[in-house]
mmCIF file of C-alpha atoms in Angstrom:
data_model
loop_
_atom_site.group_PDB
_atom_site.id
_atom_site.type_symbol
_atom_site.label_atom_id
_atom_site.label_comp_id
_atom_site.label_asym_id
_atom_site.label_seq_id
_atom_site.Cartn_x
_atom_site.Cartn_y
_atom_site.Cartn_z
ATOM 1 C CA MET O 1 -45.580 -52.651 156.797
ATOM 2 C CA SER O 2 -43.711 -49.962 158.041
ATOM 3 C CA THR O 3 -40.025 -50.109 158.420
ATOM 4 C CA ASP O 4 -38.084 -47.706 160.406
ATOM 5 C CA THR O 5 -35.336 -46.205 158.407
ATOM 6 C CA PRO O 6 -32.836 -44.058 160.046
ATOM 7 C CA PRO O 7 -32.990 -40.410 159.157
ATOM 8 C CA PRO O 8 -30.538 -39.292 156.502
ATOM 9 C CA PRO O 9 -27.273 -37.781 157.792
ATOM 10 C CA ALA O 10 -27.034 -34.012 158.071
ATOM 11 C CA SER O 11 -24.009 -33.954 155.800
ATOM 12 C CA PRO O 12 -22.874 -36.407 153.166
ATOM 13 C CA PRO O 13 -20.306 -38.951 154.299
ATOM 14 C CA LEU O 14 -16.649 -37.909 153.955
ATOM 15 C CA PRO O 15 -14.747 -39.581 151.155
ATOM 16 C CA PRO O 16 -11.774 -41.710 152.184
ATOM 17 C CA GLU O 17 -8.625 -39.610 152.797
ATOM 18 C CA GLN O 18 -6.469 -39.093 149.738
ATOM 19 C CA PRO O 19 -2.711 -38.514 150.204
ATOM 20 C CA ALA O 20 -1.467 -35.029 149.309
ATOM 21 C CA PRO O 21 0.014 -34.787 145.794
ATOM 22 C CA ALA O 22 3.751 -35.611 145.821
ATOM 23 C CA LYS O 23 6.005 -32.597 145.148
ATOM 24 C CA LYS O 24 9.147 -34.400 146.218
ATOM 25 C CA SER O 25 10.165 -35.400 142.706
ATOM 26 C CA ARG O 26 9.938 -31.769 141.555
ATOM 27 C CA THR O 27 11.962 -30.631 144.582
ATOM 28 C CA ASN O 28 14.620 -33.241 143.823
ATOM 29 C CA LEU O 29 14.723 -32.060 140.208
ATOM 30 C CA VAL O 30 15.316 -28.467 141.331
ATOM 31 C CA ILE O 31 18.085 -29.559 143.740
ATOM 32 C CA VAL O 32 19.836 -31.665 141.067
ATOM 33 C CA GLY O 33 19.562 -28.809 138.547
ATOM 34 C CA ALA O 34 21.006 -26.301 141.016
ATOM 35 C CA ALA O 35 23.877 -28.666 141.902
ATOM 36 C CA ALA O 36 24.658 -29.151 138.196
ATOM 37 C CA ALA O 37 24.720 -25.370 137.695
ATOM 38 C CA VAL O 38 27.098 -24.889 140.646
ATOM 39 C CA ILE O 39 29.433 -27.627 139.371
ATOM 40 C CA ALA O 40 29.425 -26.109 135.867
ATOM 41 C CA ALA O 41 30.255 -22.682 137.338
ATOM 42 C CA VAL O 42 33.141 -24.088 139.411
ATOM 43 C CA VAL O 43 34.592 -25.967 136.425
ATOM 44 C CA GLY O 44 34.210 -22.909 134.201
ATOM 45 C CA THR O 45 35.926 -20.690 136.773
ATOM 46 C CA GLY O 46 38.737 -23.218 137.156
ATOM 47 C CA ILE O 47 39.378 -23.205 133.416
ATOM 48 C CA VAL O 48 39.491 -19.393 133.346
ATOM 49 C CA VAL O 49 41.913 -19.322 136.309
ATOM 50 C CA VAL O 50 44.187 -21.920 134.688
ATOM 51 C CA GLN O 51 44.082 -20.003 131.425
ATOM 52 C CA SER O 52 45.013 -16.705 133.050
ATOM 53 C CA SER O 53 47.781 -18.222 135.192
ATOM 54 C CA ASN O 54 49.298 -20.069 132.216
ATOM 55 C CA GLY O 55 49.281 -16.918 130.120
ATOM 56 C CA ASP O 56 48.168 -19.097 127.194
ATOM 57 C CA SER O 57 45.658 -18.057 124.594
ATOM 58 C CA LYS O 58 43.669 -21.250 125.190
ATOM 59 C CA PRO O 59 42.595 -23.091 128.338
ATOM 60 C CA ALA O 60 44.760 -25.962 129.583
ATOM 61 C CA ALA O 61 41.938 -28.416 128.836
ATOM 62 C CA THR O 62 38.859 -27.473 126.855
ATOM 63 C CA PRO O 63 35.936 -29.720 127.730
ATOM 64 C CA LYS O 64 33.643 -30.536 124.801
ATOM 65 C CA ALA O 65 30.026 -31.567 125.157
ATOM 66 C CA SER O 66 30.522 -34.575 122.895
ATOM 67 C CA ALA O 67 34.045 -35.473 124.037
ATOM 68 C CA SER O 68 34.594 -38.573 126.081
ATOM 69 C CA THR O 69 36.487 -38.483 129.350
ATOM 70 C CA ALA O 70 39.462 -40.211 127.708
ATOM 71 C CA GLU O 71 39.713 -37.456 125.076
ATOM 72 C CA THR O 72 39.640 -34.706 127.716
ATOM 73 C CA VAL O 73 42.330 -36.478 129.779
ATOM 74 C CA SER O 74 44.426 -36.835 126.625
ATOM 75 C CA GLU O 75 44.223 -33.091 125.950
ATOM 76 C CA THR O 76 45.231 -32.269 129.528
ATOM 77 C CA THR O 77 48.188 -34.665 129.413
ATOM 78 C CA GLU O 78 49.458 -33.171 126.161
ATOM 79 C CA ASP O 79 49.352 -29.631 127.559
ATOM 80 C CA SER O 80 51.036 -30.587 130.857
ATOM 81 C CA ALA O 81 53.844 -32.423 129.053
ATOM 82 C CA ALA O 82 55.281 -29.129 127.761
ATOM 83 C CA THR O 83 59.050 -28.924 127.762
ATOM 84 C CA TYR O 84 60.901 -25.797 128.762
ATOM 85 C CA ALA O 85 64.323 -24.427 127.930
ATOM 86 C CA ASP O 86 67.262 -25.130 130.237
ATOM 87 C CA LEU O 87 68.431 -21.670 131.229
ATOM 88 C CA ASP O 88 72.117 -20.946 131.712
ATOM 89 C CA ALA O 89 74.365 -17.871 131.751
ATOM 90 C CA ASP O 90 74.069 -17.556 127.956
ATOM 91 C CA SER O 91 70.260 -17.287 128.281
ATOM 92 C CA PHE O 92 70.695 -13.759 129.699
ATOM 93 C CA SER O 93 72.401 -10.514 128.888
ATOM 94 C CA ILE O 94 73.408 -8.495 131.955
ATOM 95 C CA ASP O 95 74.495 -4.914 132.460
ATOM 96 C CA LEU O 96 74.731 -2.635 135.495
ATOM 97 C CA LYS O 97 72.348 0.191 136.136
ATOM 98 C CA THR O 98 73.796 2.874 138.442
ATOM 99 C CA LYS O 99 71.105 4.075 140.849
ATOM 100 C CA SER O 100 73.265 6.491 142.864
ATOM 101 C CA ARG O 101 76.880 7.653 143.089
ATOM 102 C CA GLN O 102 78.535 9.724 145.785
ATOM 103 C CA CYS O 103 82.217 10.554 145.220
ATOM 104 C CA PHE O 104 84.731 11.898 147.759
ATOM 105 C CA GLY O 105 87.506 13.323 145.589
ATOM 106 C CA SER O 106 90.584 11.084 145.736
ATOM 107 C CA ALA O 107 88.950 8.838 148.383
ATOM 108 C CA GLY O 108 86.743 7.080 145.808
ATOM 109 C CA CYS O 109 82.996 6.697 145.459
ATOM 110 C CA ASN O 110 80.037 4.918 147.007
ATOM 111 C CA VAL O 111 77.984 3.508 144.134
ATOM 112 C CA THR O 112 74.625 1.755 144.294
ATOM 113 C CA VAL O 113 74.077 -0.538 141.306
ATOM 114 C CA GLU O 114 71.387 -2.967 140.154
ATOM 115 C CA PRO O 115 71.545 -5.766 137.619
ATOM 116 C CA ASP O 116 69.844 -4.987 134.304
ATOM 117 C CA LEU O 117 68.981 -8.453 132.997
ATOM 118 C CA THR O 118 67.611 -9.239 129.558
ATOM 119 C CA LEU O 119 66.227 -12.683 128.802
ATOM 120 C CA MET O 120 67.738 -13.848 125.493
ATOM 121 C CA VAL O 121 65.219 -16.687 124.950
ATOM 122 C CA ASP O 122 61.459 -16.510 124.413
ATOM 123 C CA SER O 123 59.823 -16.072 127.826
ATOM 124 C CA SER O 124 57.197 -18.696 126.939
ATOM 125 C CA SER O 125 59.993 -21.297 126.855
ATOM 126 C CA VAL O 126 60.735 -20.561 130.547
ATOM 127 C CA ASP O 127 59.061 -22.887 133.066
ATOM 128 C CA PRO O 128 56.369 -20.734 134.741
ATOM 129 C CA ASP O 129 56.408 -22.898 137.883
ATOM 130 C CA ALA O 130 60.165 -22.684 138.453
ATOM 131 C CA THR O 131 62.286 -20.051 140.139
ATOM 132 C CA TYR O 132 65.749 -19.452 138.706
ATOM 133 C CA GLU O 133 68.583 -18.152 140.877
ATOM 134 C CA ILE O 134 70.917 -16.041 138.769
ATOM 135 C CA THR O 135 74.245 -15.531 140.506
ATOM 136 C CA TYR O 136 76.384 -12.645 139.259
ATOM 137 C CA GLU O 137 79.738 -11.100 140.112
ATOM 138 C CA ILE O 138 80.375 -7.357 140.279
ATOM 139 C CA LYS O 139 84.003 -6.235 139.892
ATOM 140 C CA GLY O 140 85.285 -2.799 140.796
ATOM 141 C CA ASP O 141 84.727 -2.717 144.568
ATOM 142 C CA GLU O 142 87.869 -1.690 146.459
ATOM 143 C CA SER O 143 87.726 -4.804 148.664
ATOM 144 C CA GLY O 144 87.232 -7.311 145.835
ATOM 145 C CA PRO O 145 84.438 -8.846 143.782
ATOM 146 C CA VAL O 146 80.870 -8.688 145.100
ATOM 147 C CA ILE O 147 78.770 -11.791 144.465
ATOM 148 C CA ASP O 148 74.987 -11.448 144.534
ATOM 149 C CA THR O 149 71.900 -13.319 143.339
ATOM 150 C CA ALA O 150 68.706 -12.339 141.541
ATOM 151 C CA GLU O 151 65.614 -14.565 141.280
ATOM 152 C CA LEU O 152 63.527 -14.981 138.149
ATOM 153 C CA SER O 153 60.018 -16.365 138.736
ATOM 154 C CA ASP O 154 56.729 -16.503 136.822
ATOM 155 C CA GLN O 155 58.730 -16.329 133.556
ATOM 156 C CA THR O 156 59.341 -12.563 133.791
ATOM 157 C CA SER O 157 59.344 -11.416 137.445
ATOM 158 C CA LEU O 158 62.854 -10.486 138.608
ATOM 159 C CA ASN O 159 63.703 -9.892 142.276
ATOM 160 C CA TYR O 160 67.063 -8.617 143.521
ATOM 161 C CA THR O 161 68.641 -6.324 146.088
ATOM 162 C CA PRO O 162 70.660 -3.318 144.878
ATOM 163 C CA SER O 163 74.393 -3.609 145.664
ATOM 164 C CA LEU O 164 76.408 -0.874 147.366
ATOM 165 C CA ILE O 165 80.053 -0.878 146.325
ATOM 166 C CA GLN O 166 82.975 1.413 147.100
ATOM 167 C CA THR O 167 85.452 2.254 144.376
ATOM 168 C CA VAL O 168 88.990 3.489 144.879
ATOM 169 C CA SER O 169 88.459 6.416 142.482
ATOM 170 C CA SER O 170 85.776 8.015 140.357
ATOM 171 C CA GLY O 171 87.406 6.527 137.249
ATOM 172 C CA THR O 172 87.151 2.881 138.411
ATOM 173 C CA GLU O 173 85.320 0.709 135.880
ATOM 174 C CA VAL O 174 82.598 -1.410 137.457
ATOM 175 C CA THR O 175 81.670 -4.583 135.536
ATOM 176 C CA ILE O 176 79.225 -7.455 135.978
ATOM 177 C CA LYS O 177 78.953 -11.016 134.681
ATOM 178 C CA ILE O 178 76.688 -13.967 135.350
ATOM 179 C CA THR O 179 78.494 -16.855 137.022
ATOM 180 C CA ASP O 180 75.663 -19.382 137.547
ATOM 181 C CA VAL O 181 71.978 -20.058 136.854
ATOM 182 C CA THR O 182 70.209 -22.631 139.042
ATOM 183 C CA LYS O 183 66.637 -23.874 138.589
ATOM 184 C CA MET O 184 64.736 -24.152 141.868
ATOM 185 C CA GLY O 185 61.475 -26.140 141.768
#
């Protein structure tokens, strides 16, 4: 009894194909981690910017790892509900600063003056988002009072244009007084 058996194969049979190991979950983990880092950096930068623009010693809202969203919103609301002083003419002291004077004997003088304003209230009580128009009147010009306006913004930044007046003589007294303060914005 002889049976014919086929000769053995030259190489062992190939095992069934196995799928490649999945790296997708690790890739997703890296993407989520990177996104979380970017979001944390943006939030951190925003807090620093708000802190520096407010001029406060603390951020407008300090997120805490264990704080709930309601607590963080409550802190933000309390900080944004700050009240500021109502500025009026009595909130400032004003003097004139003479920048230049050119006199012509008995014909009078050309005088360039600027307002020298002093805030009489704490600057932190001034609304940092508002601009205040401070209207003032200069007396001593030969053709009558000169009315001009300065703008106070960012609590301490004052903008104005120097005034050129002409006096009738070198002995003319030039005076200034605030006539109105208006809050814009």
